[in-house]
Short mmCIF file of C-alpha atoms and ligand atoms in Angstrom, two decimals:
data_model
loop_
_atom_site.label_atom_id
_atom_site.label_comp_id
_atom_site.label_asym_id
_atom_site.label_seq_id
_atom_site.Cartn_x
_atom_site.Cartn_y
_atom_site.Cartn_z
CA MET A 11 40.11 177.38 108.60
CA LYS A 12 40.46 175.18 111.60
CA VAL A 13 37.21 174.34 113.26
CA ALA A 14 36.05 172.85 116.59
CA ILE A 15 32.57 171.60 117.57
CA VAL A 16 30.98 171.85 120.72
CA ALA A 17 27.63 169.91 121.11
CA ASN A 18 25.34 168.90 124.35
CA ASN A 19 24.48 165.18 125.18
CA VAL A 20 21.01 165.41 123.55
CA PRO A 21 21.12 162.03 121.13
CA HIS A 22 19.50 164.14 118.33
CA THR A 23 22.22 166.52 118.86
CA GLN A 24 25.02 163.96 118.65
CA LYS A 25 23.56 162.71 115.29
CA VAL A 26 23.71 166.41 113.98
CA LYS A 27 27.28 166.54 115.46
CA ASP A 28 28.40 163.33 113.56
CA ARG A 29 26.65 164.68 110.28
CA LEU A 30 28.64 167.84 110.60
CA ILE A 31 32.16 166.21 111.32
CA GLN A 32 31.50 164.23 108.24
CA LYS A 33 30.74 167.17 106.00
CA PHE A 34 33.94 169.07 107.26
CA ILE A 35 35.95 166.08 106.72
CA ASP A 36 34.39 165.73 103.18
CA ARG A 37 35.37 169.59 102.44
CA HIS A 38 38.73 168.99 103.92
CA PHE A 39 38.51 171.34 106.87
CA ASP A 40 40.65 171.07 109.61
CA ILE A 41 39.07 169.91 112.90
CA ASP A 42 41.14 171.19 115.77
CA GLN A 43 39.57 171.32 119.13
CA GLN A 44 42.52 173.17 120.95
CA ALA A 45 43.31 176.09 118.74
CA PRO A 46 40.34 176.77 116.42
CA ASP A 47 39.24 179.63 114.14
CA VAL A 48 35.74 178.86 114.30
CA VAL A 49 33.61 177.03 116.97
CA VAL A 50 30.40 175.63 116.07
CA THR A 51 27.99 174.65 118.84
CA ILE A 52 24.97 172.28 118.46
CA GLY A 53 22.27 172.51 121.28
CA GLY A 54 20.99 175.65 122.84
CA ASP A 55 22.01 178.67 124.29
CA GLY A 56 23.44 177.05 127.27
CA THR A 57 25.63 174.71 125.03
CA LEU A 58 27.24 178.26 123.61
CA LEU A 59 27.68 179.43 127.13
CA SER A 60 29.82 176.51 127.93
CA ALA A 61 31.57 176.66 124.59
CA PHE A 62 32.34 180.33 125.36
CA HIS A 63 34.00 179.27 128.99
CA GLN A 64 35.70 176.41 127.36
CA TYR A 65 37.64 178.95 125.14
CA LYS A 66 37.56 182.23 126.91
CA ASP A 67 41.23 182.27 126.97
CA ARG A 68 40.91 182.54 122.96
CA VAL A 69 37.97 184.62 122.81
CA ASP A 70 39.99 187.17 120.82
CA LYS A 71 40.94 185.16 118.31
CA ILE A 72 37.62 182.77 117.63
CA ARG A 73 34.45 183.46 116.42
CA PHE A 74 31.39 181.07 117.21
CA VAL A 75 28.59 179.69 115.27
CA GLY A 76 25.33 178.66 116.83
CA VAL A 77 23.25 175.79 115.75
CA HIS A 78 20.12 175.04 117.32
CA THR A 79 18.42 171.64 117.68
CA GLY A 80 15.60 173.07 119.69
CA HIS A 81 14.00 176.37 119.33
CA LEU A 82 15.75 179.59 117.83
CA GLY A 83 17.95 180.88 120.62
CA PHE A 84 19.65 184.31 121.30
CA TYR A 85 22.93 183.06 120.55
CA THR A 86 21.92 180.33 118.02
CA ASP A 87 21.11 181.21 114.38
CA TRP A 88 21.24 177.85 112.29
CA ARG A 89 18.67 175.22 112.39
CA ASP A 90 20.23 171.58 112.50
CA ASP A 91 18.54 170.99 109.05
CA GLU A 92 20.78 173.81 107.37
CA ILE A 93 24.19 172.41 108.25
CA ASP A 94 24.96 171.87 104.36
CA ASP A 95 24.36 175.50 103.73
CA LEU A 96 26.79 176.44 106.95
CA VAL A 97 29.44 174.53 105.80
CA VAL A 98 29.34 176.06 102.17
CA SER A 99 28.95 179.32 103.64
CA LEU A 100 32.19 178.85 106.11
CA GLN A 101 34.11 177.44 102.99
CA SER A 102 33.51 181.07 101.13
CA ASP A 103 34.09 182.95 104.66
CA ASN A 104 35.60 186.15 104.45
CA GLY A 105 36.21 186.73 108.20
CA GLN A 106 33.01 188.67 108.36
CA SER A 107 31.87 188.86 112.39
CA VAL A 108 29.45 190.75 114.42
CA SER A 109 30.61 191.15 117.96
CA TYR A 110 28.55 191.73 121.42
CA PRO A 111 29.80 193.08 124.68
CA LEU A 112 30.80 190.85 127.77
CA LEU A 113 31.03 191.39 131.44
CA GLU A 114 34.24 191.47 133.25
CA VAL A 115 34.26 190.98 137.07
CA GLN A 116 36.96 191.25 139.55
CA VAL A 117 36.84 189.78 142.83
CA LYS A 118 39.16 190.63 145.86
CA TYR A 119 39.49 188.87 149.10
CA GLN A 120 40.53 189.71 152.74
CA ASN A 121 43.64 187.97 151.50
CA GLU A 122 44.83 190.76 149.57
CA ALA A 123 47.16 188.43 147.38
CA GLN A 124 44.32 186.41 146.13
CA ARG A 125 42.36 188.12 143.37
CA GLU A 126 40.21 186.66 140.64
CA VAL A 127 38.86 187.75 137.14
CA TYR A 128 35.69 186.46 135.50
CA THR A 129 34.44 186.97 132.38
CA ALA A 130 30.62 186.35 131.69
CA LEU A 131 28.75 186.33 128.54
CA ASN A 132 25.26 186.15 130.30
CA GLU A 133 25.79 187.44 133.86
CA VAL A 134 27.13 187.37 137.37
CA VAL A 135 25.21 186.97 140.08
CA LEU A 136 26.09 187.20 143.80
CA ARG A 137 23.79 185.60 146.64
CA ARG A 138 24.43 183.82 150.15
CA SER A 139 22.85 180.33 150.82
CA GLY A 140 22.30 181.14 154.54
CA THR A 141 21.07 184.69 155.23
CA THR A 142 20.11 187.73 153.56
CA MET A 143 23.00 189.34 151.64
CA MET A 144 23.93 192.94 153.00
CA THR A 145 26.32 195.13 150.71
CA ASP A 146 27.07 198.68 149.97
CA VAL A 147 26.41 199.34 146.43
CA TYR A 148 29.22 202.02 144.40
CA ILE A 149 28.59 203.59 141.14
CA GLY A 150 31.86 204.71 139.48
CA GLY A 151 33.39 204.76 142.84
CA GLU A 152 30.94 206.73 144.67
CA PHE A 153 28.43 205.46 147.54
CA PHE A 154 25.12 204.87 145.62
CA GLU A 155 23.00 202.52 148.18
CA ARG A 156 22.85 200.00 150.89
CA PHE A 157 21.20 196.78 149.60
CA ARG A 158 19.64 194.20 151.62
CA GLY A 159 17.85 190.88 149.87
CA ASP A 160 18.73 187.62 148.50
CA GLY A 161 21.07 188.97 145.88
CA LEU A 162 22.44 190.96 142.85
CA CYS A 163 22.69 190.21 139.13
CA VAL A 164 24.82 192.25 136.52
CA ALA A 165 23.87 191.14 133.06
CA THR A 166 25.34 191.99 129.52
CA PRO A 167 23.01 193.17 126.82
CA THR A 168 22.62 189.43 125.28
CA GLY A 169 22.36 188.16 128.72
CA SER A 170 19.38 190.77 129.27
CA THR A 171 16.98 188.37 127.87
CA ALA A 172 18.00 185.37 130.31
CA TYR A 173 17.86 185.68 134.19
CA ASN A 174 18.18 189.34 133.98
CA LYS A 175 14.73 189.39 132.56
CA SER A 176 13.15 186.99 134.97
CA LEU A 177 14.32 189.70 137.83
CA GLY A 178 12.60 192.58 135.85
CA GLY A 179 15.25 193.93 133.95
CA ALA A 180 15.05 195.54 130.71
CA VAL A 181 15.77 193.76 127.55
CA VAL A 182 18.71 195.66 125.85
CA HIS A 183 19.83 195.82 122.35
CA PRO A 184 23.15 194.02 121.87
CA SER A 185 24.62 197.07 119.84
CA LEU A 186 24.73 198.91 123.01
CA ASN A 187 28.31 198.42 125.43
CA VAL A 188 26.54 198.60 128.75
CA ILE A 189 25.79 196.52 131.77
CA GLN A 190 22.67 196.15 133.96
CA LEU A 191 22.09 195.82 137.40
CA THR A 192 19.05 194.05 138.95
CA GLU A 193 17.95 193.27 142.34
CA ILE A 194 17.05 189.79 143.57
CA SER A 195 14.12 190.34 146.24
CA SER A 196 15.48 193.72 148.19
CA ILE A 197 14.13 194.34 151.46
CA ASN A 198 13.06 197.75 151.47
CA ASN A 199 12.26 199.52 155.15
CA ARG A 200 13.70 202.58 157.22
CA VAL A 201 16.94 200.96 157.44
CA PHE A 202 17.61 199.36 153.85
CA ARG A 203 16.81 201.49 150.81
CA THR A 204 17.51 200.87 147.60
CA LEU A 205 16.57 202.32 143.96
CA SER A 206 14.55 199.06 143.32
CA SER A 207 14.76 199.56 139.41
CA PRO A 208 17.04 197.92 137.08
CA MET A 209 19.91 200.11 136.28
CA ILE A 210 21.73 200.51 132.80
CA ILE A 211 25.59 201.41 133.38
CA ALA A 212 27.51 203.29 130.74
CA PRO A 213 30.65 201.94 129.22
CA ASN A 214 32.88 203.81 131.32
CA ASP A 215 31.28 203.30 134.53
CA TRP A 216 31.70 200.48 136.78
CA ILE A 217 29.82 198.97 139.66
CA THR A 218 31.48 198.11 142.83
CA ILE A 219 30.06 196.21 145.97
CA GLU A 220 31.23 195.45 149.47
CA PRO A 221 29.61 192.75 150.89
CA GLU A 222 29.02 192.08 154.52
CA GLY A 223 29.78 188.69 156.16
CA ALA A 224 32.35 186.54 155.71
CA GLU A 225 31.09 183.14 154.65
CA ASP A 226 28.40 181.25 152.23
CA PHE A 227 28.55 183.59 149.37
CA ILE A 228 27.58 182.00 145.76
CA LEU A 229 29.00 183.64 142.68
CA SER A 230 27.24 182.60 139.75
CA VAL A 231 29.02 183.21 136.38
CA ASP A 232 26.67 181.97 133.63
CA SER A 233 25.82 178.67 133.85
CA ASP A 234 28.57 177.95 136.60
CA SER A 235 28.26 178.69 140.41
CA TYR A 236 31.14 178.71 143.01
CA PRO A 237 31.09 178.99 146.83
CA LYS A 238 32.96 182.11 147.89
CA SER A 239 34.04 183.34 151.47
CA LYS A 240 35.93 186.49 152.59
CA ILE A 241 35.10 188.50 149.83
CA THR A 242 35.85 192.53 150.29
CA GLU A 243 35.01 193.91 147.05
CA ILE A 244 33.56 192.90 143.48
CA LYS A 245 33.73 195.23 140.85
CA PHE A 246 31.75 194.80 137.48
CA LYS A 247 32.54 196.51 134.20
CA VAL A 248 31.84 196.22 130.59
CA SER A 249 34.70 194.08 129.28
CA LYS A 250 37.23 195.40 126.59
CA LYS A 251 36.84 191.92 125.24
CA LYS A 252 33.74 190.68 123.17
CA ILE A 253 32.60 187.65 121.75
CA HIS A 254 32.45 187.47 117.78
CA PHE A 255 30.31 185.65 115.83
CA ALA A 256 30.87 184.05 112.34
CA LYS A 257 28.38 183.51 109.75
CA TYR A 258 25.77 185.30 111.82
CA ARG A 259 22.34 185.22 110.12
CA HIS A 260 20.93 188.43 110.83
CA THR A 261 17.56 187.90 112.63
CA HIS A 262 16.15 191.36 113.94
CA PHE A 263 16.98 191.63 117.51
CA TRP A 264 13.56 192.37 118.44
CA ARG A 265 12.25 189.76 116.07
CA ARG A 266 13.97 187.27 117.94
CA VAL A 267 12.82 188.65 121.39
CA GLN A 268 9.17 188.30 119.95
CA ASP A 269 9.67 184.87 118.59
CA SER A 270 11.00 183.75 121.96
CA PHE A 271 8.81 185.33 124.42
CA ILE A 272 5.53 186.59 122.46
CA GLY A 273 5.35 184.00 119.69
CA ASP A 274 2.88 184.05 116.71
CA GLY A 275 0.00 185.25 118.53
CA TYR A 276 1.12 188.85 118.30
CA ASP A 277 0.47 188.85 114.40
CA ASN A 278 -3.49 188.23 115.19
P1 NAP B 301 19.18 176.38 132.05
O1 NAP B 301 18.97 176.08 133.42
O2 NAP B 301 19.45 175.24 131.01
O3 NAP B 301 18.92 177.61 131.16
C1 NAP B 301 17.79 178.53 131.55
C2 NAP B 301 17.12 178.79 130.44
O4 NAP B 301 17.88 180.21 129.84
C3 NAP B 301 17.43 177.92 129.12
O5 NAP B 301 16.16 177.91 128.52
C4 NAP B 301 18.29 178.68 128.38
O6 NAP B 301 18.05 178.46 126.79
C5 NAP B 301 17.94 180.06 128.66
N1 NAP B 301 19.09 180.99 128.16
C6 NAP B 301 20.41 181.24 128.45
N2 NAP B 301 20.85 182.02 127.85
C7 NAP B 301 19.85 182.77 127.68
C8 NAP B 301 20.12 184.15 126.61
N3 NAP B 301 21.21 184.81 126.70
N4 NAP B 301 18.67 184.86 126.46
C9 NAP B 301 17.60 183.91 126.43
N5 NAP B 301 17.59 182.81 127.07
C10 NAP B 301 18.64 182.35 127.56
O7 NAP B 301 20.88 176.75 132.15
P2 NAP B 301 21.91 177.08 131.10
O8 NAP B 301 21.36 176.52 129.95
O9 NAP B 301 23.36 176.83 131.25
O10 NAP B 301 21.88 178.57 130.87
C11 NAP B 301 22.42 179.31 131.91
C12 NAP B 301 21.60 180.61 132.02
O11 NAP B 301 20.38 180.38 132.58
C13 NAP B 301 22.14 181.69 132.97
O12 NAP B 301 23.42 182.41 132.38
C14 NAP B 301 20.92 182.37 133.58
O13 NAP B 301 21.00 183.43 132.66
C15 NAP B 301 19.84 181.55 133.26
N6 NAP B 301 19.13 181.26 134.52
C16 NAP B 301 17.80 181.74 134.60
C17 NAP B 301 17.09 181.88 135.55
C18 NAP B 301 15.91 182.41 135.93
O14 NAP B 301 15.32 182.89 134.60
N7 NAP B 301 15.19 182.49 136.90
C19 NAP B 301 17.58 181.16 136.91
C20 NAP B 301 18.93 180.67 136.60
C21 NAP B 301 19.55 180.71 135.62
P3 NAP B 301 18.80 176.78 126.16
O15 NAP B 301 17.63 175.95 126.26
O16 NAP B 301 18.62 177.15 124.55
O17 NAP B 301 19.83 176.62 126.82
MN1 MN B 302 20.07 175.03 128.82
#
């Protein structure tokens, strides 16, 4: 098995990384940062997001394992004091994995030759830096509403506990192959009227938006933001690809949600 390690810059994480590398060497694992079979991340959910983007071209061939050096995350299952067990468990690996949906986003520009495709693990957000954003919203190619406000967010199920949740979106079980649209501060009056509720879009449907105005858009894909101009259309759909996790410690999803957002007090 070829393994790669992606860690954040926190000093404690770096120590865990050094220990893990030594254990991989002792047990004759092949450390290959370029073309690994398994990518072990050490840090938080943000570390796994950045590892996903680093290896996104090989996402079909790779399985991830998340080690958390802080609190239990949504993509991180192993505690940093369990890396002995993790290495032993990888040594007896039988290829087992769990897979979660990804979001595919296609961006078209006034220049028709220019097209881009992004894949997100958490969400994609479109907003403007100067004025409010105006855009027509289509579901499955049919006009749905005319949005005016700060921006729109489209999230995956595993991303539903991140920015989506702060925007009032629903927490979605990751066994559902769907995407969710949430509004960021919509203006509702006689001219602009939106549903004003989060919407969950079925696997075979898609969302298209046609933003008005040429300049000062910001497209955020997970942790990265890109300035954009002259966009004519953005299409959001459930990706055909999925992210795979190896040696996934089964934590009941709703237990994980409770652990992150409600805490021990829930038992009292
Ligand atoms: P960050 O600013 O360090 O992350 C913000 C927080 O989101 C961190 O506590 C991070 O956990 C957590 N997080 C990331 N993915 C999550 C998930 N799927 N479920 C629950 N929590 C999650 O930046 P980052 O670490 O690179 O993460 C980028 C993400 O931040 C974006 O994808 C977006 O979802 C989120 N974000 C949220 C808001 C908001 O809620 N107002 C605004 C902007 C961005 P860790 O500490 O474990 O990394
Ligand atoms: Mn982070």
